PDB file of C-alpha atoms in Angstrom:
ATOM      1  CA  MET A   1      54.618  88.249 -25.736  1.00 42.00           C
ATOM      2  CA  THR A   2      53.092  87.124 -22.540  1.00 48.00           C
ATOM      3  CA  SER A   3      49.783  88.753 -23.416  1.00 52.00           C
ATOM      4  CA  THR A   4      49.697  86.956 -26.792  1.00 52.00           C
ATOM      5  CA  ILE A   5      50.330  83.550 -25.200  1.00 46.00           C
ATOM      6  CA  LYS A   6      47.544  84.105 -22.682  1.00 49.00           C
ATOM      7  CA  LYS A   7      45.061  84.990 -25.434  1.00 53.00           C
ATOM      8  CA  SER A   8      46.021  81.904 -27.484  1.00 54.00           C
ATOM      9  CA  LEU A   9      45.684  79.662 -24.457  1.00 48.00           C
ATOM     10  CA  SER A  10      42.274  81.100 -23.649  1.00 55.00           C
ATOM     11  CA  SER A  11      41.093  80.531 -27.222  1.00 57.00           C
ATOM     12  CA  PHE A  12      42.364  76.916 -27.154  1.00 53.00           C
ATOM     13  CA  LEU A  13      40.590  76.189 -23.889  1.00 49.00           C
ATOM     14  CA  ALA A  14      37.369  77.664 -25.206  1.00 52.00           C
ATOM     15  CA  VAL A  15      37.488  75.436 -28.277  1.00 47.00           C
ATOM     16  CA  CYS A  16      38.190  72.370 -26.114  1.00 46.00           C
ATOM     17  CA  MET A  17      35.225  73.170 -23.890  1.00 50.00           C
ATOM     18  CA  ILE A  18      32.937  73.507 -26.906  1.00 46.00           C
ATOM     19  CA  PHE A  19      34.099  70.209 -28.426  1.00 45.00           C
ATOM     20  CA  GLY A  20      33.962  68.547 -25.009  1.00 48.00           C
ATOM     21  CA  LEU A  21      30.368  69.663 -24.582  1.00 39.00           C
ATOM     22  CA  PHE A  22      29.480  68.298 -28.008  1.00 40.00           C
ATOM     23  CA  PHE A  23      31.158  64.975 -27.069  1.00 40.00           C
ATOM     24  CA  VAL A  24      29.183  64.715 -23.858  1.00 41.00           C
ATOM     25  CA  LEU A  25      25.919  65.551 -25.559  1.00 41.00           C
ATOM     26  CA  ASP A  26      26.627  62.935 -28.195  1.00 49.00           C
ATOM     27  CA  GLN A  27      26.782  60.086 -25.583  1.00 47.00           C
ATOM     28  CA  PRO A  28      23.590  58.133 -24.539  1.00 47.00           C
ATOM     29  CA  ILE A  29      22.231  59.167 -21.173  1.00 43.00           C
ATOM     30  CA  THR A  30      21.750  56.154 -18.788  1.00 41.00           C
ATOM     31  CA  ALA A  31      20.357  55.765 -15.279  1.00 41.00           C
ATOM     32  CA  ASN A  32      20.867  52.954 -12.766  1.00 49.00           C
ATOM     33  CA  ALA A  33      17.354  51.376 -12.381  1.00 60.00           C
ATOM     34  CA  ALA A  34      16.635  49.816  -8.948  1.00 76.00           C
ATOM     35  CA  GLU A  35      16.306  45.982  -8.856  1.00 93.00           C
ATOM     36  CA  ALA A  36      12.676  44.863  -8.594  1.00 95.00           C
ATOM     37  CA  LEU A  37      11.575  43.575  -5.197  1.00 96.00           C
ATOM     38  CA  SER A  38      11.542  39.779  -5.032  1.00 97.00           C
ATOM     39  CA  ASN A  39      10.556  37.309  -2.304  1.00 97.00           C
ATOM     40  CA  VAL A  40      13.209  34.641  -1.681  1.00 97.00           C
ATOM     41  CA  SER A  41      11.759  33.256   1.558  1.00 97.00           C
ATOM     42  CA  THR A  42      12.251  29.593   2.536  1.00 98.00           C
ATOM     43  CA  ILE A  43      10.431  27.134   4.791  1.00 97.00           C
ATOM     44  CA  SER A  44      11.983  24.477   7.052  1.00 96.00           C
ATOM     45  CA  THR A  45       9.839  21.540   5.837  1.00 94.00           C
ATOM     46  CA  MET A  46       6.823  20.775   3.680  1.00 93.00           C
ATOM     47  CA  SER A  47       5.476  17.968   5.877  1.00 87.00           C
ATOM     48  CA  VAL A  48       4.785  17.875   9.628  1.00 86.00           C
ATOM     49  CA  GLN A  49       2.567  16.080  12.096  1.00 81.00           C
ATOM     50  CA  LYS A  50      -0.435  17.589  13.842  1.00 82.00           C
ATOM     51  CA  GLY A  51       0.751  19.875  16.676  1.00 83.00           C
ATOM     52  CA  GLN A  52       4.133  20.540  15.078  1.00 85.00           C
ATOM     53  CA  SER A  53       5.390  23.776  13.512  1.00 92.00           C
ATOM     54  CA  VAL A  54       7.309  24.895  10.454  1.00 95.00           C
ATOM     55  CA  GLN A  55       9.838  27.718  10.477  1.00 97.00           C
ATOM     56  CA  VAL A  56       9.448  30.418   7.851  1.00 98.00           C
ATOM     57  CA  ASN A  57      12.639  32.262   6.995  1.00 98.00           C
ATOM     58  CA  ALA A  58      11.367  35.470   5.399  1.00 97.00           C
ATOM     59  CA  MET A  59      13.850  37.035   2.989  1.00 97.00           C
ATOM     60  CA  ALA A  60      13.753  39.638   0.224  1.00 96.00           C
ATOM     61  CA  LYS A  61      16.053  41.272  -2.276  1.00 95.00           C
ATOM     62  CA  GLY A  62      15.789  44.280  -4.548  1.00 95.00           C
ATOM     63  CA  GLY A  63      13.218  46.955  -3.948  1.00 95.00           C
ATOM     64  CA  THR A  64      13.910  50.071  -1.895  1.00 93.00           C
ATOM     65  CA  GLY A  65      15.068  50.577   1.670  1.00 84.00           C
ATOM     66  CA  PHE A  66      14.470  48.245   4.582  1.00 94.00           C
ATOM     67  CA  TYR A  67      12.035  45.322   4.500  1.00 97.00           C
ATOM     68  CA  GLN A  68       9.088  44.224   6.607  1.00 97.00           C
ATOM     69  CA  TYR A  69       7.746  40.673   6.733  1.00 98.00           C
ATOM     70  CA  ALA A  70       4.323  39.073   7.265  1.00 98.00           C
ATOM     71  CA  ALA A  71       3.046  35.488   7.176  1.00 98.00           C
ATOM     72  CA  TYR A  72      -0.398  33.913   6.754  1.00 98.00           C
ATOM     73  CA  SER A  73      -1.838  30.383   6.704  1.00 97.00           C
ATOM     74  CA  LYS A  74      -5.058  28.578   5.802  1.00 97.00           C
ATOM     75  CA  LEU A  75      -6.379  25.151   4.942  1.00 95.00           C
ATOM     76  CA  SER A  76      -5.935  24.670   1.204  1.00 95.00           C
ATOM     77  CA  SER A  77      -9.683  24.126   0.881  1.00 94.00           C
ATOM     78  CA  ALA A  78     -10.497  27.380   2.723  1.00 95.00           C
ATOM     79  CA  THR A  79     -10.655  30.945   1.434  1.00 95.00           C
ATOM     80  CA  ALA A  80      -9.917  32.969   4.579  1.00 96.00           C
ATOM     81  CA  TRP A  81      -6.319  33.476   5.715  1.00 97.00           C
ATOM     82  CA  THR A  82      -5.107  33.515   9.326  1.00 97.00           C
ATOM     83  CA  THR A  83      -2.428  36.096  10.125  1.00 97.00           C
ATOM     84  CA  GLU A  84       0.592  34.430  11.719  1.00 97.00           C
ATOM     85  CA  GLN A  85       2.539  37.712  11.825  1.00 97.00           C
ATOM     86  CA  GLY A  86       1.632  41.193  10.625  1.00 97.00           C
ATOM     87  CA  TYR A  87       4.247  43.311   8.868  1.00 97.00           C
ATOM     88  CA  GLY A  88       7.303  43.715  11.068  1.00 96.00           C
ATOM     89  CA  ALA A  89      11.074  43.467  11.092  1.00 95.00           C
ATOM     90  CA  ASN A  90      11.083  39.887  12.469  1.00 97.00           C
ATOM     91  CA  SER A  91      12.106  37.557   9.648  1.00 97.00           C
ATOM     92  CA  ILE A  92      11.833  34.202  11.455  1.00 97.00           C
ATOM     93  CA  ILE A  93       8.200  33.192  11.837  1.00 97.00           C
ATOM     94  CA  MET A  94       6.904  29.939  13.348  1.00 97.00           C
ATOM     95  CA  VAL A  95       3.641  28.515  11.971  1.00 97.00           C
ATOM     96  CA  ALA A  96       1.911  25.794  14.039  1.00 94.00           C
ATOM     97  CA  PHE A  97      -0.811  23.382  12.879  1.00 92.00           C
ATOM     98  CA  ASP A  98      -3.466  21.991  15.238  1.00 87.00           C
ATOM     99  CA  SER A  99      -5.356  19.843  12.714  1.00 86.00           C
ATOM    100  CA  THR A 100      -4.531  17.565   9.824  1.00 86.00           C
ATOM    101  CA  GLY A 101      -4.783  18.352   6.146  1.00 89.00           C
ATOM    102  CA  SER A 102      -3.134  20.349   3.415  1.00 94.00           C
ATOM    103  CA  TYR A 103      -2.240  23.942   4.350  1.00 96.00           C
ATOM    104  CA  ASP A 104      -1.202  26.979   2.320  1.00 97.00           C
ATOM    105  CA  VAL A 105       1.437  29.209   3.916  1.00 98.00           C
ATOM    106  CA  ARG A 106       1.990  32.668   2.393  1.00 98.00           C
ATOM    107  CA  VAL A 107       4.979  34.895   3.130  1.00 98.00           C
ATOM    108  CA  ALA A 108       4.784  38.593   2.204  1.00 98.00           C
ATOM    109  CA  VAL A 109       7.701  41.060   2.083  1.00 98.00           C
ATOM    110  CA  LYS A 110       7.265  44.826   1.767  1.00 97.00           C
ATOM    111  CA  ASP A 111       9.891  47.478   1.054  1.00 96.00           C
ATOM    112  CA  SER A 112       9.958  51.141   2.184  1.00 95.00           C
ATOM    113  CA  ASN A 113       8.095  52.227  -0.963  1.00 94.00           C
ATOM    114  CA  GLY A 114       5.195  49.918  -0.055  1.00 95.00           C
ATOM    115  CA  GLU A 115       5.956  47.414  -2.822  1.00 96.00           C
ATOM    116  CA  VAL A 116       4.855  43.890  -1.821  1.00 97.00           C
ATOM    117  CA  ALA A 117       6.041  40.469  -3.061  1.00 97.00           C
ATOM    118  CA  THR A 118       4.508  37.178  -1.903  1.00 98.00           C
ATOM    119  CA  LYS A 119       5.587  33.545  -1.971  1.00 98.00           C
ATOM    120  CA  ASP A 120       3.362  30.510  -1.244  1.00 98.00           C
ATOM    121  CA  PHE A 121       4.147  27.081   0.177  1.00 97.00           C
ATOM    122  CA  VAL A 122       1.959  23.989   0.653  1.00 96.00           C
ATOM    123  CA  VAL A 123       2.454  22.014   3.886  1.00 95.00           C
ATOM    124  CA  SER A 124       1.021  18.517   4.498  1.00 90.00           C
ATOM    125  CA  VAL A 125      -0.030  17.935   8.104  1.00 88.00           C
ATOM    126  CA  GLY A 126      -0.473  14.325   9.264  1.00 79.00           C
ATOM    127  CA  SER A 127      -2.194  13.033  12.394  1.00 73.00           C
ATOM    128  CA  SER A 128       0.694  11.037  13.848  1.00 72.00           C
ATOM    129  CA  SER A 129       3.336   8.538  12.843  1.00 81.00           C
ATOM    130  CA  LEU A 130       2.156   6.156  10.131  1.00 89.00           C
ATOM    131  CA  ALA A 131       0.846   2.880  11.587  1.00 92.00           C
ATOM    132  CA  ASN A 132       0.144  -0.391   9.774  1.00 96.00           C
ATOM    133  CA  ASN A 133      -3.084  -1.861  11.194  1.00 97.00           C
ATOM    134  CA  SER A 134      -3.555  -4.599   8.602  1.00 98.00           C
ATOM    135  CA  THR A 135      -5.047  -7.955   9.617  1.00 98.00           C
ATOM    136  CA  LEU A 136      -5.274 -11.515   8.265  1.00 98.00           C
ATOM    137  CA  SER A 137      -8.579 -13.408   8.208  1.00 97.00           C
ATOM    138  CA  ALA A 138      -6.842 -16.566   9.507  1.00 97.00           C
ATOM    139  CA  THR A 139      -3.362 -17.742  10.404  1.00 96.00           C
ATOM    140  CA  SER A 140      -4.074 -21.366   9.461  1.00 94.00           C
ATOM    141  CA  VAL A 141      -6.031 -22.697   6.487  1.00 92.00           C
ATOM    142  CA  ALA A 142      -6.458 -25.949   4.615  1.00 89.00           C
ATOM    143  CA  LEU A 143      -4.884 -26.361   1.215  1.00 89.00           C
ATOM    144  CA  GLY A 144      -7.302 -25.098  -1.422  1.00 88.00           C
ATOM    145  CA  ASP A 145      -8.755 -22.425   0.833  1.00 92.00           C
ATOM    146  CA  SER A 146      -8.034 -18.703   0.572  1.00 96.00           C
ATOM    147  CA  VAL A 147      -6.951 -16.237   3.222  1.00 98.00           C
ATOM    148  CA  LYS A 148      -8.042 -12.597   3.140  1.00 98.00           C
ATOM    149  CA  VAL A 149      -5.696  -9.698   3.832  1.00 98.00           C
ATOM    150  CA  ASN A 150      -7.438  -6.598   5.188  1.00 98.00           C
ATOM    151  CA  ALA A 151      -4.998  -3.740   4.617  1.00 98.00           C
ATOM    152  CA  LYS A 152      -5.435  -0.748   6.912  1.00 97.00           C
ATOM    153  CA  ALA A 153      -3.382   2.264   7.994  1.00 95.00           C
ATOM    154  CA  SER A 154      -3.658   5.219  10.352  1.00 90.00           C
ATOM    155  CA  GLY A 155      -1.570   8.276  11.099  1.00 85.00           C
ATOM    156  CA  GLY A 156       0.872   9.654   8.619  1.00 84.00           C
ATOM    157  CA  THR A 157      -0.656  11.608   5.763  1.00 82.00           C
ATOM    158  CA  ALA A 158      -3.628  10.256   3.839  1.00 86.00           C
ATOM    159  CA  PRO A 159      -4.402   8.948   1.283  1.00 92.00           C
ATOM    160  CA  TYR A 160      -2.790   5.526   1.644  1.00 96.00           C
ATOM    161  CA  LEU A 161      -1.637   2.850  -0.800  1.00 98.00           C
ATOM    162  CA  TYR A 162      -1.305  -0.864  -0.003  1.00 98.00           C
ATOM    163  CA  GLY A 163       1.032  -3.549  -1.316  1.00 98.00           C
ATOM    164  CA  VAL A 164       0.651  -7.258  -0.446  1.00 98.00           C
ATOM    165  CA  TYR A 165       3.355  -9.899  -0.937  1.00 98.00           C
ATOM    166  CA  TYR A 166       3.807 -13.560   0.072  1.00 98.00           C
ATOM    167  CA  LYS A 167       6.306 -16.394  -0.147  1.00 98.00           C
ATOM    168  CA  LYS A 168       6.966 -19.851   1.229  1.00 97.00           C
ATOM    169  CA  ALA A 169       8.763 -19.538   4.563  1.00 97.00           C
ATOM    170  CA  THR A 170      11.682 -21.520   3.134  1.00 96.00           C
ATOM    171  CA  SER A 171      12.013 -19.249   0.097  1.00 96.00           C
ATOM    172  CA  THR A 172      13.631 -15.851  -0.419  1.00 96.00           C
ATOM    173  CA  LYS A 173      11.541 -14.877  -3.441  1.00 97.00           C
ATOM    174  CA  TRP A 174       8.377 -12.871  -2.826  1.00 98.00           C
ATOM    175  CA  THR A 175       5.270 -13.089  -5.000  1.00 98.00           C
ATOM    176  CA  THR A 176       3.240  -9.931  -5.517  1.00 98.00           C
ATOM    177  CA  ALA A 177      -0.418 -10.393  -4.633  1.00 98.00           C
ATOM    178  CA  GLN A 178      -1.035  -6.660  -5.118  1.00 98.00           C
ATOM    179  CA  SER A 179       1.243  -3.781  -6.040  1.00 98.00           C
ATOM    180  CA  TYR A 180       0.637  -0.432  -4.307  1.00 98.00           C
ATOM    181  CA  ASN A 181      -3.040   0.283  -4.730  1.00 96.00           C
ATOM    182  CA  THR A 182      -5.959   1.880  -2.892  1.00 97.00           C
ATOM    183  CA  ASN A 183      -7.677  -1.538  -2.738  1.00 98.00           C
ATOM    184  CA  THR A 184      -7.765  -2.723   0.889  1.00 98.00           C
ATOM    185  CA  THR A 185      -8.928  -6.343   0.496  1.00 98.00           C
ATOM    186  CA  VAL A 186      -6.645  -8.932  -1.091  1.00 98.00           C
ATOM    187  CA  LYS A 187      -7.202 -12.710  -1.276  1.00 98.00           C
ATOM    188  CA  ILE A 188      -4.322 -15.169  -1.349  1.00 98.00           C
ATOM    189  CA  LYS A 189      -4.797 -18.854  -2.241  1.00 97.00           C
ATOM    190  CA  PRO A 190      -1.659 -20.824  -1.309  1.00 96.00           C
ATOM    191  CA  ALA A 191      -0.638 -23.570  -3.694  1.00 94.00           C
ATOM    192  CA  ALA A 192       1.127 -25.870  -1.231  1.00 93.00           C
ATOM    193  CA  ALA A 193       0.657 -27.288   2.242  1.00 91.00           C
ATOM    194  CA  THR A 194       3.466 -25.435   4.007  1.00 95.00           C
ATOM    195  CA  ALA A 195       4.178 -22.287   6.021  1.00 97.00           C
ATOM    196  CA  TYR A 196       3.994 -18.932   4.237  1.00 98.00           C
ATOM    197  CA  ASP A 197       5.237 -15.445   5.061  1.00 98.00           C
ATOM    198  CA  ILE A 198       2.889 -12.590   4.180  1.00 98.00           C
ATOM    199  CA  CYS A 199       4.022  -8.957   4.081  1.00 98.00           C
ATOM    200  CA  VAL A 200       1.624  -6.015   3.931  1.00 98.00           C
ATOM    201  CA  LYS A 201       3.073  -2.589   3.123  1.00 98.00           C
ATOM    202  CA  VAL A 202       1.219   0.673   3.665  1.00 98.00           C
ATOM    203  CA  LYS A 203       2.463   3.901   2.089  1.00 96.00           C
ATOM    204  CA  ASP A 204       1.143   7.370   2.867  1.00 92.00           C
ATOM    205  CA  ALA A 205       1.020  10.476   0.687  1.00 89.00           C
ATOM    206  CA  ASN A 206       4.496  11.508   1.849  1.00 85.00           C
ATOM    207  CA  GLY A 207       6.014   8.217   0.682  1.00 90.00           C
ATOM    208  CA  THR A 208       6.497   6.861   4.222  1.00 90.00           C
ATOM    209  CA  ILE A 209       6.214   3.044   4.287  1.00 94.00           C
ATOM    210  CA  GLU A 210       5.326   0.754   7.177  1.00 96.00           C
ATOM    211  CA  LYS A 211       5.477  -3.048   6.847  1.00 97.00           C
ATOM    212  CA  LYS A 212       3.637  -5.741   8.785  1.00 98.00           C
ATOM    213  CA  TYR A 213       4.395  -9.456   8.596  1.00 98.00           C
ATOM    214  CA  PHE A 214       2.200 -12.516   9.177  1.00 98.00           C
ATOM    215  CA  THR A 215       2.885 -16.269   9.209  1.00 97.00           C
ATOM    216  CA  LEU A 216       0.284 -18.459   7.540  1.00 98.00           C
ATOM    217  CA  THR A 217       0.215 -22.226   8.069  1.00 96.00           C
ATOM    218  CA  VAL A 218      -1.325 -24.189   5.209  1.00 95.00           C
ATOM    219  CA  SER A 219      -2.205 -27.800   5.922  1.00 92.00           C
ATOM    220  CA  ASN A 220      -3.746 -30.462   3.801  1.00 88.00           C
ATOM    221  CA  ALA A 221      -7.522 -30.485   3.971  1.00 86.00           C
ATOM    222  CA  ALA A 222      -9.025 -33.023   6.317  1.00 89.00           C
ATOM    223  CA  LEU A 223      -9.394 -36.457   4.731  1.00 92.00           C
ATOM    224  CA  THR A 224     -12.984 -37.073   3.681  1.00 94.00           C
ATOM    225  CA  ASN A 225     -14.701 -40.165   2.348  1.00 97.00           C
ATOM    226  CA  LYS A 226     -16.810 -39.374  -0.727  1.00 97.00           C
ATOM    227  CA  SER A 227     -17.575 -42.980  -1.739  1.00 98.00           C
ATOM    228  CA  THR A 228     -20.932 -43.855  -3.316  1.00 98.00           C
ATOM    229  CA  LEU A 229     -23.132 -46.902  -3.901  1.00 98.00           C
ATOM    230  CA  SER A 230     -24.792 -47.550  -7.295  1.00 97.00           C
ATOM    231  CA  ALA A 231     -28.060 -48.493  -5.553  1.00 97.00           C
ATOM    232  CA  THR A 232     -29.429 -49.024  -2.073  1.00 97.00           C
ATOM    233  CA  THR A 233     -31.975 -51.661  -3.150  1.00 97.00           C
ATOM    234  CA  VAL A 234     -31.367 -54.572  -5.531  1.00 97.00           C
ATOM    235  CA  GLN A 235     -32.835 -57.981  -6.267  1.00 96.00           C
ATOM    236  CA  LYS A 236     -31.129 -61.099  -5.067  1.00 95.00           C
ATOM    237  CA  GLY A 237     -28.467 -62.146  -7.552  1.00 93.00           C
ATOM    238  CA  SER A 238     -27.873 -58.604  -8.826  1.00 95.00           C
ATOM    239  CA  ALA A 239     -24.612 -56.796  -8.216  1.00 96.00           C
ATOM    240  CA  ILE A 240     -24.123 -53.309  -6.853  1.00 97.00           C
ATOM    241  CA  THR A 241     -21.114 -51.144  -7.576  1.00 98.00           C
ATOM    242  CA  VAL A 242     -19.124 -49.392  -4.875  1.00 98.00           C
ATOM    243  CA  THR A 243     -17.260 -46.341  -6.157  1.00 98.00           C
ATOM    244  CA  ALA A 244     -14.619 -45.451  -3.623  1.00 98.00           C
ATOM    245  CA  LYS A 245     -13.490 -41.829  -3.530  1.00 97.00           C
ATOM    246  CA  ALA A 246     -11.599 -39.554  -1.165  1.00 95.00           C
ATOM    247  CA  ALA A 247     -10.591 -35.890  -0.840  1.00 91.00           C
ATOM    248  CA  GLY A 248      -8.202 -33.973   1.371  1.00 88.00           C
ATOM    249  CA  GLY A 249      -5.646 -35.733   3.467  1.00 89.00           C
ATOM    250  CA  THR A 250      -2.117 -36.337   2.277  1.00 84.00           C
ATOM    251  CA  GLY A 251      -0.809 -37.899  -0.892  1.00 80.00           C
ATOM    252  CA  SER A 252      -2.364 -40.884  -2.668  1.00 92.00           C
ATOM    253  CA  TYR A 253      -5.309 -42.941  -1.448  1.00 97.00           C
ATOM    254  CA  THR A 254      -6.086 -46.655  -1.058  1.00 98.00           C
ATOM    255  CA  TYR A 255      -9.530 -48.170  -0.556  1.00 98.00           C
ATOM    256  CA  GLY A 256     -10.907 -51.121   1.408  1.00 98.00           C
ATOM    257  CA  VAL A 257     -14.454 -52.433   0.920  1.00 98.00           C
ATOM    258  CA  TYR A 258     -16.272 -54.714   3.379  1.00 98.00           C
ATOM    259  CA  TYR A 259     -19.814 -56.004   3.798  1.00 98.00           C
ATOM    260  CA  LYS A 260     -21.939 -58.202   6.078  1.00 98.00           C
ATOM    261  CA  LYS A 261     -25.516 -59.133   6.786  1.00 97.00           C
ATOM    262  CA  ALA A 262     -27.078 -56.543   9.076  1.00 97.00           C
ATOM    263  CA  THR A 263     -27.757 -59.262  11.632  1.00 97.00           C
ATOM    264  CA  SER A 264     -24.165 -60.485  11.639  1.00 96.00           C
ATOM    265  CA  GLU A 265     -21.030 -59.197  13.288  1.00 96.00           C
ATOM    266  CA  LYS A 266     -18.611 -60.744  10.862  1.00 96.00           C
ATOM    267  CA  TRP A 267     -17.428 -58.672   7.924  1.00 97.00           C
ATOM    268  CA  THR A 268     -16.530 -60.091   4.531  1.00 97.00           C
ATOM    269  CA  THR A 269     -13.694 -58.413   2.637  1.00 98.00           C
ATOM    270  CA  ALA A 270     -14.712 -57.415  -0.876  1.00 98.00           C
ATOM    271  CA  GLN A 271     -11.377 -55.616  -1.366  1.00 98.00           C
ATOM    272  CA  SER A 272      -8.374 -55.082   0.888  1.00 98.00           C
ATOM    273  CA  TYR A 273      -6.673 -51.666   0.689  1.00 98.00           C
ATOM    274  CA  SER A 274      -5.905 -51.024  -2.956  1.00 97.00           C
ATOM    275  CA  ALA A 275      -5.715 -48.133  -5.380  1.00 97.00           C
ATOM    276  CA  ASN A 276      -8.628 -49.704  -7.238  1.00 97.00           C
ATOM    277  CA  SER A 277     -11.666 -47.530  -6.671  1.00 97.00           C
ATOM    278  CA  THR A 278     -14.461 -49.651  -8.213  1.00 98.00           C
ATOM    279  CA  VAL A 279     -15.694 -52.789  -6.464  1.00 98.00           C
ATOM    280  CA  LYS A 280     -18.732 -54.980  -7.270  1.00 97.00           C
ATOM    281  CA  ILE A 281     -20.642 -56.902  -4.619  1.00 97.00           C
ATOM    282  CA  THR A 282     -23.281 -59.575  -5.334  1.00 96.00           C
ATOM    283  CA  PRO A 283     -25.242 -60.367  -2.132  1.00 95.00           C
ATOM    284  CA  ALA A 284     -26.170 -64.012  -1.652  1.00 94.00           C
ATOM    285  CA  ALA A 285     -29.337 -63.594   0.401  1.00 96.00           C
ATOM    286  CA  ALA A 286     -32.481 -61.492   0.309  1.00 96.00           C
ATOM    287  CA  VAL A 287     -31.747 -59.572   3.499  1.00 97.00           C
ATOM    288  CA  LYS A 288     -30.337 -56.241   4.535  1.00 97.00           C
ATOM    289  CA  TYR A 289     -26.593 -55.762   4.291  1.00 98.00           C
ATOM    290  CA  ASP A 290     -24.153 -53.279   5.821  1.00 98.00           C
ATOM    291  CA  ILE A 291     -21.420 -52.040   3.522  1.00 98.00           C
ATOM    292  CA  CYS A 292     -18.317 -50.248   4.781  1.00 98.00           C
ATOM    293  CA  VAL A 293     -15.883 -48.338   2.561  1.00 98.00           C
ATOM    294  CA  LYS A 294     -12.586 -47.256   4.072  1.00 98.00           C
ATOM    295  CA  VAL A 295     -10.293 -44.656   2.495  1.00 98.00           C
ATOM    296  CA  LYS A 296      -6.698 -44.284   3.675  1.00 97.00           C
ATOM    297  CA  ASP A 297      -4.223 -41.542   2.717  1.00 94.00           C
ATOM    298  CA  SER A 298      -0.430 -41.833   2.562  1.00 91.00           C
ATOM    299  CA  SER A 299      -0.062 -40.668   6.152  1.00 89.00           C
ATOM    300  CA  GLY A 300      -2.164 -43.650   7.338  1.00 94.00           C
ATOM    301  CA  LYS A 301      -5.223 -41.589   8.176  1.00 94.00           C
ATOM    302  CA  ILE A 302      -8.429 -43.654   7.684  1.00 97.00           C
ATOM    303  CA  VAL A 303     -12.003 -42.457   7.237  1.00 97.00           C
ATOM    304  CA  LYS A 304     -14.928 -44.870   7.003  1.00 98.00           C
ATOM    305  CA  LYS A 305     -18.320 -44.529   5.329  1.00 98.00           C
ATOM    306  CA  TYR A 306     -21.265 -46.890   5.846  1.00 98.00           C
ATOM    307  CA  PHE A 307     -24.209 -47.813   3.591  1.00 98.00           C
ATOM    308  CA  THR A 308     -27.299 -49.987   4.061  1.00 98.00           C
ATOM    309  CA  LEU A 309     -28.225 -52.242   1.152  1.00 98.00           C
ATOM    310  CA  THR A 310     -31.645 -53.922   0.919  1.00 98.00           C
ATOM    311  CA  VAL A 311     -31.743 -57.142  -1.143  1.00 97.00           C
ATOM    312  CA  THR A 312     -35.162 -58.350  -2.222  1.00 97.00           C
ATOM    313  CA  LYS A 313     -36.294 -61.718  -3.607  1.00 92.00           C
TER     314      LYS A 313
END
């Protein structure tokens, strides 16, 4: 009885082993593939000033075994790389820059199988803090004249852009004379005799902005007498026409016209101050006459202009 049970059990186990083998063989055979080596390094900043450094944090994942790290740098316009660190276990690498420009920084990681993965960064290196060196051609002009803004920057990271804005000192609203542009010369022609604020903005390639303000005083142009005489020689009994005219000064003008014989000291009034600008004079004698035209603006400023008239027989 016992012998029969043992034989049956042995046969059952044999069958199970055969079917189990077939089951195993029927399953797909898989293998755990290693993750590919990748470079996940980071850099502390993408913009520094001349003489400063960036910190490279070299990191890797995947690959096989332990990692080694290397770092290189060069001017973006160059072809040859400078080795900042050869392959080693140190993963924190400082890269310093002693001149301005655009630099390429390359980080390389290598695993124990010799597989290498690289990662590149571009770092902008400026000369110093951005400075606004803009100037104004004048701080005081007459109404009708222009002032020239000479926009200029240094430091920071080139190239630069320039924006120019102005407003009346009593206003809060700025007028754009030039939006950000590479143009460095901007003319402004104020429309009123008052004080103006002018703001010049310079922006470098990193987006850093520096402003500079100016105060411009705009005054009325100096009062000038532009009066004319229709002739400087006439015959006795003929009239000459005085055309009174002024420019500059303040507000409206009035005109006074006076004449006398050249040998006399006493003036005759042809017209007292009036807005009328055309006056006729008919000399009574065949001699030389002095003619004086006065123009006066609304502030009371007076400018005179003299003519000599010769009257013949």
